[in-house]
CSV table of C-alpha atoms in Angstrom, one decimal:
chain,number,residue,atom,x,y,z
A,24,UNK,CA,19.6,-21.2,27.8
A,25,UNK,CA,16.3,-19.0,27.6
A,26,UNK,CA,15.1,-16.2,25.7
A,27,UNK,CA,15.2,-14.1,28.9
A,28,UNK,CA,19.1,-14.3,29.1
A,29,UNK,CA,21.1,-11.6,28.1
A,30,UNK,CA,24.4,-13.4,27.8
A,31,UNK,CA,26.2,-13.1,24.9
A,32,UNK,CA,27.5,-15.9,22.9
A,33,UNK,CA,26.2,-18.7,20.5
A,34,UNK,CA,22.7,-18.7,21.9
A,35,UNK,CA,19.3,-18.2,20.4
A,36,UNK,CA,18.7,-14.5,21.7
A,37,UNK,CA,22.3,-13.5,20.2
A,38,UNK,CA,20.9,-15.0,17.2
A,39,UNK,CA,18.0,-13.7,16.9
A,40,UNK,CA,19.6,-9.9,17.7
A,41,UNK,CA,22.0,-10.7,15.0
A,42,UNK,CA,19.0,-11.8,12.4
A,43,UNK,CA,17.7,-8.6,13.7
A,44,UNK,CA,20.6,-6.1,12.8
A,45,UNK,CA,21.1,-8.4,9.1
A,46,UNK,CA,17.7,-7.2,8.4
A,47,UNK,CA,18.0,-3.6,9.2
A,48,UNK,CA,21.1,-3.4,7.4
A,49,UNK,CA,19.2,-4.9,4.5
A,50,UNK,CA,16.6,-2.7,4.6
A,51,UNK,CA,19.2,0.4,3.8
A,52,UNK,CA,21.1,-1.4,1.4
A,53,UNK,CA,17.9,-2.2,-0.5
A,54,UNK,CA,16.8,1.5,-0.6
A,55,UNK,CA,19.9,2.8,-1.5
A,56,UNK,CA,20.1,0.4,-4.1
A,57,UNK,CA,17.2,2.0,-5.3
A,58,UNK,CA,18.3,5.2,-5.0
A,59,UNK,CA,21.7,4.4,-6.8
A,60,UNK,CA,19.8,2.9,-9.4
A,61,UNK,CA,17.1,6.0,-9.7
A,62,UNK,CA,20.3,8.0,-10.3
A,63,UNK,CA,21.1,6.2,-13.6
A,64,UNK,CA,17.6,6.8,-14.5
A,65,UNK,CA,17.8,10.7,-14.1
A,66,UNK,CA,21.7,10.3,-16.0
A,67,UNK,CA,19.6,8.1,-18.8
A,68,UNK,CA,16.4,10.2,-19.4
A,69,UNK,CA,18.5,13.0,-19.8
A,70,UNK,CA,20.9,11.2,-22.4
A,71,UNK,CA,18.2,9.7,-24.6
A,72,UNK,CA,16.4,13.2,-24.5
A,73,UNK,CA,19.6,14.9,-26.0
A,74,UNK,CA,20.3,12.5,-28.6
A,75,UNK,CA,16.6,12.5,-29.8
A,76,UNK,CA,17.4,15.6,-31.2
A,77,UNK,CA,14.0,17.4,-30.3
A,78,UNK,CA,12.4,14.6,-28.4
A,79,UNK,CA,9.6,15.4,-25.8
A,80,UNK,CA,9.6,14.0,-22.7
A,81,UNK,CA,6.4,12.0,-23.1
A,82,UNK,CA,8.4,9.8,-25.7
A,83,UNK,CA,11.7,9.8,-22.9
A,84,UNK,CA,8.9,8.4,-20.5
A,85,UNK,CA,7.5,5.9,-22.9
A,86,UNK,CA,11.3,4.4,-24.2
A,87,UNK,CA,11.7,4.2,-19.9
A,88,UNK,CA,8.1,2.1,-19.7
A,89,UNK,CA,8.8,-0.2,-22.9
A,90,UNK,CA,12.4,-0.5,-21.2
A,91,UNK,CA,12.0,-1.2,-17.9
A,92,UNK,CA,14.1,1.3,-16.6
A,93,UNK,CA,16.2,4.1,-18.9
A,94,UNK,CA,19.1,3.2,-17.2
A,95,UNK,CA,19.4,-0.3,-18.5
A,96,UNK,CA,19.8,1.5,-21.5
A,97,UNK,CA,23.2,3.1,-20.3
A,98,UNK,CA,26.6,1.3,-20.7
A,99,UNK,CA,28.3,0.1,-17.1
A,100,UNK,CA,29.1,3.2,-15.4
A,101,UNK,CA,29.9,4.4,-11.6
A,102,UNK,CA,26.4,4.5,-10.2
A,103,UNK,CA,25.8,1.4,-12.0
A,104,UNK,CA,28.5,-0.8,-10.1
A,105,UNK,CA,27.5,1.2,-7.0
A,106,UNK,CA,23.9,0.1,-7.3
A,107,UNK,CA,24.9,-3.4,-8.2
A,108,UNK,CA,27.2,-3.1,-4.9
A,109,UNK,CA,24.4,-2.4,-3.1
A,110,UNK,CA,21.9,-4.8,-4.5
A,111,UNK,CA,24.4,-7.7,-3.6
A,112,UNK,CA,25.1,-6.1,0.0
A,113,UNK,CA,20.9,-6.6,1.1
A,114,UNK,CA,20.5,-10.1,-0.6
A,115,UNK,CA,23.7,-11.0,1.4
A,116,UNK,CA,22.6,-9.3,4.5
A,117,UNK,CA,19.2,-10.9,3.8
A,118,UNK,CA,20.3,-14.8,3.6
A,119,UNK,CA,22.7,-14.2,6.6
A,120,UNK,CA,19.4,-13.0,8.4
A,121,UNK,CA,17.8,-16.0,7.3
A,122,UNK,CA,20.7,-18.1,8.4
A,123,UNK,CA,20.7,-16.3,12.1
A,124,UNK,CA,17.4,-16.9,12.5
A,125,UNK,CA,17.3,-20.2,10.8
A,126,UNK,CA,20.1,-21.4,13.8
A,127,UNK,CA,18.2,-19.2,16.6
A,128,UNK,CA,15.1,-21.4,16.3
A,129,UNK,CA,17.0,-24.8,16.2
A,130,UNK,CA,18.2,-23.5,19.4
A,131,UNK,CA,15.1,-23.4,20.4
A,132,UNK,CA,13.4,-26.2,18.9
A,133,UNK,CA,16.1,-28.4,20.7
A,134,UNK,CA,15.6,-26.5,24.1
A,135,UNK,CA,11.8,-27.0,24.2
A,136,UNK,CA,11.7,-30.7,22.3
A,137,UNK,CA,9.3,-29.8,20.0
A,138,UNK,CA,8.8,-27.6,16.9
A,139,UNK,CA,8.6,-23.9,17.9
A,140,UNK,CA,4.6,-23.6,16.5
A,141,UNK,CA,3.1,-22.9,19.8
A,142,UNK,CA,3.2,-19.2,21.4
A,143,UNK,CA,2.7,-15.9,19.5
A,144,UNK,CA,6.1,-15.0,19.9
A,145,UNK,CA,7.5,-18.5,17.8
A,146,UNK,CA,4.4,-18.1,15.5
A,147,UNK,CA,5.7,-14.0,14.6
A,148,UNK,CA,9.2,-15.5,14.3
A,149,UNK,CA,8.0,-18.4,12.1
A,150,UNK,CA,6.3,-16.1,10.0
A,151,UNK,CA,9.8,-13.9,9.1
A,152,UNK,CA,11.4,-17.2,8.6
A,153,UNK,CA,9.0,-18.6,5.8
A,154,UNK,CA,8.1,-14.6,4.3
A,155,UNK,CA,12.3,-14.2,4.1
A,156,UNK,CA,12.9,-18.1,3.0
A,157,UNK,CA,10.0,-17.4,0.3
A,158,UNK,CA,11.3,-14.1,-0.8
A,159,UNK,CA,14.9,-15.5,-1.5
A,160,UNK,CA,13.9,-18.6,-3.0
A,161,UNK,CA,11.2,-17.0,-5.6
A,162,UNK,CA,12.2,-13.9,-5.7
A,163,UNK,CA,16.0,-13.4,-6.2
A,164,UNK,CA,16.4,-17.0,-6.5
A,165,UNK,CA,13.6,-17.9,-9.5
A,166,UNK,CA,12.4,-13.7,-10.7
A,167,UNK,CA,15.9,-12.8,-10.3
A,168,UNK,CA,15.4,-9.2,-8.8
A,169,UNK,CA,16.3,-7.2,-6.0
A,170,UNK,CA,14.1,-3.6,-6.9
A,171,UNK,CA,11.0,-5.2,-4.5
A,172,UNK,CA,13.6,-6.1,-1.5
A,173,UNK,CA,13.2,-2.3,-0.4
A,174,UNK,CA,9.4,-3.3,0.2
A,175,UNK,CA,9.4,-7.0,1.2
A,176,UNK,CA,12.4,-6.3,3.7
A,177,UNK,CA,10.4,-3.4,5.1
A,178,UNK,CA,7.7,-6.0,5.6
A,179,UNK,CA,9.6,-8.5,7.6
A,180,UNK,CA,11.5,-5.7,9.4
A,181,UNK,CA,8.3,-5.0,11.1
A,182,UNK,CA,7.0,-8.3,11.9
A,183,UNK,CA,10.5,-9.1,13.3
A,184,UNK,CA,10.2,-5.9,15.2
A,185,UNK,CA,6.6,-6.8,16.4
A,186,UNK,CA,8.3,-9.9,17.8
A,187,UNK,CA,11.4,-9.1,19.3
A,188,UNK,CA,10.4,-6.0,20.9
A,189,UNK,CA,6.9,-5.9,21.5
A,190,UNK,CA,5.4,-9.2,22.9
A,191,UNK,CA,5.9,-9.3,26.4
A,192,UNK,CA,8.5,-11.5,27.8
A,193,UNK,CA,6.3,-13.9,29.1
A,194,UNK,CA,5.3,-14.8,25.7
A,195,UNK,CA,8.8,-16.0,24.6
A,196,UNK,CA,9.4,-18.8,27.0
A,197,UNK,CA,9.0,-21.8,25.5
A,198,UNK,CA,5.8,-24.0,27.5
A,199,UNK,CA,5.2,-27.6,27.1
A,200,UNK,CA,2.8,-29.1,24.8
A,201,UNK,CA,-1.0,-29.7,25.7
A,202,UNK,CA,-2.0,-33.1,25.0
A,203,UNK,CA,-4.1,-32.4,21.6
A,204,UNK,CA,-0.5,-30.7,20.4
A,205,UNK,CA,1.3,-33.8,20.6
A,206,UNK,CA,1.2,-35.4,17.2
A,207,UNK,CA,2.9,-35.9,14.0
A,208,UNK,CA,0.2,-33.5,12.9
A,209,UNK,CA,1.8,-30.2,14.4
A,210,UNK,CA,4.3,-30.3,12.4
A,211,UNK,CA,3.0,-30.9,8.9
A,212,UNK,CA,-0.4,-28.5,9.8
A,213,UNK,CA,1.6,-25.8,10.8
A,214,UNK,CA,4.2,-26.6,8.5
A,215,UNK,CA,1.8,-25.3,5.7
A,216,UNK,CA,0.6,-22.5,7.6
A,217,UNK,CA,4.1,-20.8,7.6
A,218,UNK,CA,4.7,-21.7,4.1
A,219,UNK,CA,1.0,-20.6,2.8
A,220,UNK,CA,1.1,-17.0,4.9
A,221,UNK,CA,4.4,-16.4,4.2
A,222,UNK,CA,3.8,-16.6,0.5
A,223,UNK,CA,1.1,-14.3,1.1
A,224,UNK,CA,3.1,-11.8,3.1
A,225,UNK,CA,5.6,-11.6,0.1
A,226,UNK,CA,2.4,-11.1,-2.2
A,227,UNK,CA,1.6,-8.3,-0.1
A,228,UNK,CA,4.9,-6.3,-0.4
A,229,UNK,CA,5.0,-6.3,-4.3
A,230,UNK,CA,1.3,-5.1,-3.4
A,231,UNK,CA,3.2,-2.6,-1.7
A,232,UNK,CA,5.7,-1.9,-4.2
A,233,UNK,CA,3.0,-1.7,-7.4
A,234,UNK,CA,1.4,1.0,-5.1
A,235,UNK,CA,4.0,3.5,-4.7
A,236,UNK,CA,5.2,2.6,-8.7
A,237,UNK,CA,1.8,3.5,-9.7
A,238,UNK,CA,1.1,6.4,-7.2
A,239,UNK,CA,4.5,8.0,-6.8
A,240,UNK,CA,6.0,9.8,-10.1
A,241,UNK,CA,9.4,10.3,-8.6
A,242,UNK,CA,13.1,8.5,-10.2
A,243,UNK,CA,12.6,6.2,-7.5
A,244,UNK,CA,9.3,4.7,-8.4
A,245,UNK,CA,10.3,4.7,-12.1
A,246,UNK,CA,14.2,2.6,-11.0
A,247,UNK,CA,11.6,-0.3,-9.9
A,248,UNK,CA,9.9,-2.8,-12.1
A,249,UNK,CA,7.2,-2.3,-14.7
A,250,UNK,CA,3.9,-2.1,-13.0
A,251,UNK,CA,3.1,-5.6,-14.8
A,252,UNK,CA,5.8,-7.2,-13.7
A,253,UNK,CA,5.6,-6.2,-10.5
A,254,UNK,CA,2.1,-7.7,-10.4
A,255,UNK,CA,3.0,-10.5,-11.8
A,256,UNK,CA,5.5,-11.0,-8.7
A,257,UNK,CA,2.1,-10.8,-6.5
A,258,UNK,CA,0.2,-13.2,-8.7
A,259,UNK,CA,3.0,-15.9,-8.2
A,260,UNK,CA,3.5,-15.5,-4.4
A,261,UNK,CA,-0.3,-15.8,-4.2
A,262,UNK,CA,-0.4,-18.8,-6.9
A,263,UNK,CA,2.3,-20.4,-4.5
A,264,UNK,CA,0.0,-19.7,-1.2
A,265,UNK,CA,-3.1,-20.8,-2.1
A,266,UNK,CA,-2.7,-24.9,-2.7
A,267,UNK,CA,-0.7,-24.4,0.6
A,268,UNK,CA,-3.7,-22.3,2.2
A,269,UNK,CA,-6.1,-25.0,1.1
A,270,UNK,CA,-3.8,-27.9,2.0
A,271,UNK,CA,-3.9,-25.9,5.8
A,272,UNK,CA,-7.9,-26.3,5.9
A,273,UNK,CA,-7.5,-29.9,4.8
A,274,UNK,CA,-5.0,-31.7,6.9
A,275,UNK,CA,-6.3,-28.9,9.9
A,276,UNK,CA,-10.0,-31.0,9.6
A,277,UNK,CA,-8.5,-34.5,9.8
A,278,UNK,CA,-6.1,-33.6,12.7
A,279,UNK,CA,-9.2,-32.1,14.7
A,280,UNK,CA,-11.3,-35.5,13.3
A,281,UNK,CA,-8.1,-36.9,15.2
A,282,UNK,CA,-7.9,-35.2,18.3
A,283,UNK,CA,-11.3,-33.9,18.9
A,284,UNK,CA,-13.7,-36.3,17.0
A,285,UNK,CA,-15.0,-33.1,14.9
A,286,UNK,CA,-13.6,-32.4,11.4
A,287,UNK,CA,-15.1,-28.9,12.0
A,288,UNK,CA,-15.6,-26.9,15.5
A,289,UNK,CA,-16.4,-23.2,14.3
A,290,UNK,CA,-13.2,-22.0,16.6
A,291,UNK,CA,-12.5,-18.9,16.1
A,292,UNK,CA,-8.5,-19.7,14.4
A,293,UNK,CA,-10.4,-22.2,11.7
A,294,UNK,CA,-13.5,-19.4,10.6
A,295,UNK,CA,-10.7,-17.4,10.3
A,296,UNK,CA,-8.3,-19.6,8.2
A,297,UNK,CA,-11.6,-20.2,5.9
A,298,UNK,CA,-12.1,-16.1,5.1
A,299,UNK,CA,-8.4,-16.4,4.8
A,300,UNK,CA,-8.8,-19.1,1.9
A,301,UNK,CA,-12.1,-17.2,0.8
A,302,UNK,CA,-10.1,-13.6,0.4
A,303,UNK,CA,-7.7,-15.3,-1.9
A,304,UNK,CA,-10.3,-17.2,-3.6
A,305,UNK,CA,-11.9,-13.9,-5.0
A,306,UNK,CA,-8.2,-12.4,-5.4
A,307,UNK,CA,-7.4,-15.6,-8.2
A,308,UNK,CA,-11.1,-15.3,-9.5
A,309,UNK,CA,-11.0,-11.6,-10.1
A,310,UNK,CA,-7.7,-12.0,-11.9
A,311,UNK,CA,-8.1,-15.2,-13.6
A,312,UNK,CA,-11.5,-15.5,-14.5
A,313,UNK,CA,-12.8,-11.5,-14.8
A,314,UNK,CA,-9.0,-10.3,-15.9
A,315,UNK,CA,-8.8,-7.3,-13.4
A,316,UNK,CA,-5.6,-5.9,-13.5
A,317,UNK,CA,-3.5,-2.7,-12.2
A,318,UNK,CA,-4.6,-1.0,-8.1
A,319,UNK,CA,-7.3,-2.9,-7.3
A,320,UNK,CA,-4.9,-6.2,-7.3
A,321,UNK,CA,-2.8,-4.1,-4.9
A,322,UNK,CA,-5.2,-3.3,-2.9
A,323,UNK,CA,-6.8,-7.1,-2.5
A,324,UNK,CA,-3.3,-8.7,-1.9
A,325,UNK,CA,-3.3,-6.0,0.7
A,326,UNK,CA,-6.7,-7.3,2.4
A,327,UNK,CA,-5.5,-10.7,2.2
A,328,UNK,CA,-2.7,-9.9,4.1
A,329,UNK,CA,-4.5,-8.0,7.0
A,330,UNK,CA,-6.6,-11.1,7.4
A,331,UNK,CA,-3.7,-13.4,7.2
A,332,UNK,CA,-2.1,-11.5,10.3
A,333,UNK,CA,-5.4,-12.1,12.4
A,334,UNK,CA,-5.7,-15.4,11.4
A,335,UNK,CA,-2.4,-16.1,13.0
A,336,UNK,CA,-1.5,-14.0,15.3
A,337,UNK,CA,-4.9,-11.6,15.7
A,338,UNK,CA,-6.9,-14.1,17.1
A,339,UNK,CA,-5.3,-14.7,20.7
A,340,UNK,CA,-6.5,-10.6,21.5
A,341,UNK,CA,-9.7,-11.3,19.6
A,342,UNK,CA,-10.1,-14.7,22.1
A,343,UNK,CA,-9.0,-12.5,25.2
A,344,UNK,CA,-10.6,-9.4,24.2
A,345,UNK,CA,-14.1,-11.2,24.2
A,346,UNK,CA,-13.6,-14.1,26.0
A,347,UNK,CA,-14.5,-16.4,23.1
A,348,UNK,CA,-13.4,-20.1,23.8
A,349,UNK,CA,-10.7,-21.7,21.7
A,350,UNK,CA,-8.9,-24.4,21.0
A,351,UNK,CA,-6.2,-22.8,18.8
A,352,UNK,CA,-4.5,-20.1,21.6
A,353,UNK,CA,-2.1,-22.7,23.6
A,354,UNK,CA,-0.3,-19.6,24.9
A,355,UNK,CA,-3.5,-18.8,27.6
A,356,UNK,CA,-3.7,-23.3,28.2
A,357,UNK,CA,-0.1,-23.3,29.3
A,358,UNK,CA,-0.2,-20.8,31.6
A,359,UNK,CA,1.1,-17.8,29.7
A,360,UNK,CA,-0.7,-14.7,30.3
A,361,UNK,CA,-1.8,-13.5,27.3
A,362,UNK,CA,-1.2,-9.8,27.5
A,363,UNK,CA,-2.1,-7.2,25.4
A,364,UNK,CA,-1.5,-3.7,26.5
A,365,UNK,CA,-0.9,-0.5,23.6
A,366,UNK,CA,0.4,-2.9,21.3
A,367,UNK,CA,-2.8,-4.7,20.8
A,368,UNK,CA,-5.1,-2.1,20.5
A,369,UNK,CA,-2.3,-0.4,18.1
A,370,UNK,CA,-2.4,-3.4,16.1
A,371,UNK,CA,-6.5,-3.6,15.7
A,372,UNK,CA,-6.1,0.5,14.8
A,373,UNK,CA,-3.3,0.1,12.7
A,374,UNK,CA,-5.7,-2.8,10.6
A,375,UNK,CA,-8.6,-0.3,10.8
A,376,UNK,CA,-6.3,2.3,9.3
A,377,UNK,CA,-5.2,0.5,6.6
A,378,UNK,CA,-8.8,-1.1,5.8
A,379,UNK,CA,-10.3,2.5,5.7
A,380,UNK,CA,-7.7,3.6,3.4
A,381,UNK,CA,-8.3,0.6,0.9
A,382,UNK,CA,-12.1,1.6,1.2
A,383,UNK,CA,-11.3,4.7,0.2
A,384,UNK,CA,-8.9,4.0,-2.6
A,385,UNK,CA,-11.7,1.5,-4.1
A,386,UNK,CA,-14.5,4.2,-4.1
A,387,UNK,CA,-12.3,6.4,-6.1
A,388,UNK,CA,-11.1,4.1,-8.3
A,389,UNK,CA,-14.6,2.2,-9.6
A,390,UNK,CA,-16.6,5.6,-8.9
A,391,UNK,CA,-15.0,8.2,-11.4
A,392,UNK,CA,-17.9,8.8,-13.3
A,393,UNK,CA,-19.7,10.8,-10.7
A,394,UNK,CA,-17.0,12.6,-9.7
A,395,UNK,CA,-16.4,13.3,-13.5
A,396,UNK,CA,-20.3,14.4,-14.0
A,397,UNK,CA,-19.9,16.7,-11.1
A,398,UNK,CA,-16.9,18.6,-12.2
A,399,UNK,CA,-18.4,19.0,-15.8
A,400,UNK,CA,-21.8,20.2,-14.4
A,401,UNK,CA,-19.8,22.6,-12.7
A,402,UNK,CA,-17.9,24.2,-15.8
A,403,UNK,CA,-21.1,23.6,-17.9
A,404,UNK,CA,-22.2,27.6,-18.9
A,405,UNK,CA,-26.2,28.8,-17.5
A,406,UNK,CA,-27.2,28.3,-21.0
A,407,UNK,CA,-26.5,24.3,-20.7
A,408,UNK,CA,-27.3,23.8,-17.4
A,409,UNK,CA,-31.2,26.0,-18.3
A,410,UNK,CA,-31.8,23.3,-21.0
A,411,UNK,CA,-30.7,20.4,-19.3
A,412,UNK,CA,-33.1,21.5,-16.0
């Protein structure tokens, strides 16, 4: 049956609607997990300020830092088996999602005869899979938390969107395989792509959670993880993504050695896997090697990710856009058109945005001298000023 029907029953588009709806649902039941839990924190910052007997509140905040969270402090109460409820709800909503989806692309594997790797809409939908099949498995599965699923879910939530509502119907037929795409090779190439950027993509959500921890001061931010361990999700998501990224470049060259009789063909989709590996290069050097810690980590899983999302899916408007030949956009060889409309130019604005906003950040962050130096020259009396001119 294709994508295009809108028959109800045990098909792939009911089961992809369904993923759809699990994931919402998660989404709420993550952030009202977080709100439940935010509550105990209020309920435990007051209780450890009374029975300091005189406490300030900088020593409540620094028990809540050294703690995790106050309210791991508190015995089991109400809002803590509500939260708990909660937190169990999304991580169920979230593997039944996974298991929708999981059965939605068998459907369609089975209906085309070959993996579902080829046009942007299976490659968006690949990309939930692995980022939700990632964030179960290391997340709640190794980590053994739930306060980044508000975040991470968000994430997927959009890409899902992206995908089931945005990319033209065209775009979700399945098409038959060019010659060059039939081979073993499709499957373990690709393979590692979803596994490497989907790693990356869960990188970039605690990037996303260790930003509104740091920047927000509310119960909320202070019910999620430390700001270290939060980071120290990102660093393992990115640790996991990186052999995979480089394994990508790796078994890409010999397949293209294979099909084309070059290793290496400057197309657009392989320039832009290598800045992919590059970005997370310098993201392990900086922290490894230079021991840079805190936003700017944040910031640079955020970067990755923005060129992990035209890598794979940015570069079939980039081909059309400027009529660069490629090798890598099947969708336009089998006939597909390749539309683009609002939501491409949305997407190349909504990158822009976010690039412009890390620029930003990163100027105010490793420039605070000379905004420092101004301010005191400002407060500095006519005396001061006389002898330093």
């Amino acid at each position: 049956m294709g994508f295009d029907s809108t028959a109800l029953g045990f098909n792939e588009p009911t089961l992809t609607t369904a993923a759809y709806v699990c994931y919402v649902l998660a989404f709420l039941c993550y952030v009202v997990h977080l709100l439940a839990k935010s509550s105990r924190v209020r309920v435990a910052q007051g209780q450890l300020a009374l029975a300091g007997s005189g406490a300030s509140t900088s020593s409540t905040v620094s028990v809540v830092v050294m703690g995790g969270t106050a309210a791991d402090l508190l015995p089991d109460s109400r809002q803590a088996r509500y939260s708990l409820l909660m937190g169990r709800s999304a991580s169920s909503f979230t593997l039944l999602a996974w298991v929708s989806l999981t059965l939605a692309l068998t459907f369609r594997w089975v209906e085309a005869g070959h993996p579902p790797y080829v046009t942007l809409y299976e490659i968006a939908t690949m990309l939930v899979w692995g980022t939700t099949t990632i964030y179960l498995a290391l997340l709640e599965g190794v980590v053994k938390t739930r306060a980044v699923g508000a975040f991470i879910v968000l994430l997927i939530l959009c890409l899902e969107t992206y995908a089931l509502l945005f990319i033209p119907a065209d775009l979700k037929r399945t098409v038959q395989l060019v010659p060059a795409l039939r081979s073993y090779w499709l499957m373990i190439h690709v393979s590692i792509a979803i596994m490497s950027y989907s790693a990356f993509a869960v990188a970039a959500g605690a990037g996303l959670t260790f930003l509104a921890k740091h920047y927000t001061k509310s119960p909320v931010a202070q019910a999620l993880p430390s700001e270290a361990a939060i980071e120290e999700f990102m660093f393992r998501a990115v640790a996991v993504g990186f052999p995979l990224q480089t394994l990508l470049l790796i078994t890409g060259a010999i397949w293209a050695q294979e099909a084309w009789t070059k290793a290496w063909a400057w197309d657009p989709k392989e320039v832009w896997a290598l800045v992919t590996w590059l970005a997370y290069a310098a993201y392990l050097h900086v922290r490894v090697q230079r021991g840079v810690r805190g936003v700017t980590m944040a910031w640079l899983s955020l970067i990755g990710f923005i060129v992990v999302l035209i890598t794979f899916m940015g570069v079939n408007y980039l081909v059309t856009w400027f009529g660069i030949k490629s090798m890598h956009t099947y969708s336009v060889d089998n006939g597909a058109p390749n539309s683009i409309g609002v939501v491409g130019l949305g997407m190349v604005l909504f990158l822009a945005a976010v690039l412009g906003l890390v620029l930003f950040s990163w100027l105010r962050t490793n420039f605070p001298i000379l905004k420092k130096a101004r301010g005191k020259q400002r407060h500095l009396p006519a005396a001061h000023q006389s002898k330093r001119d």
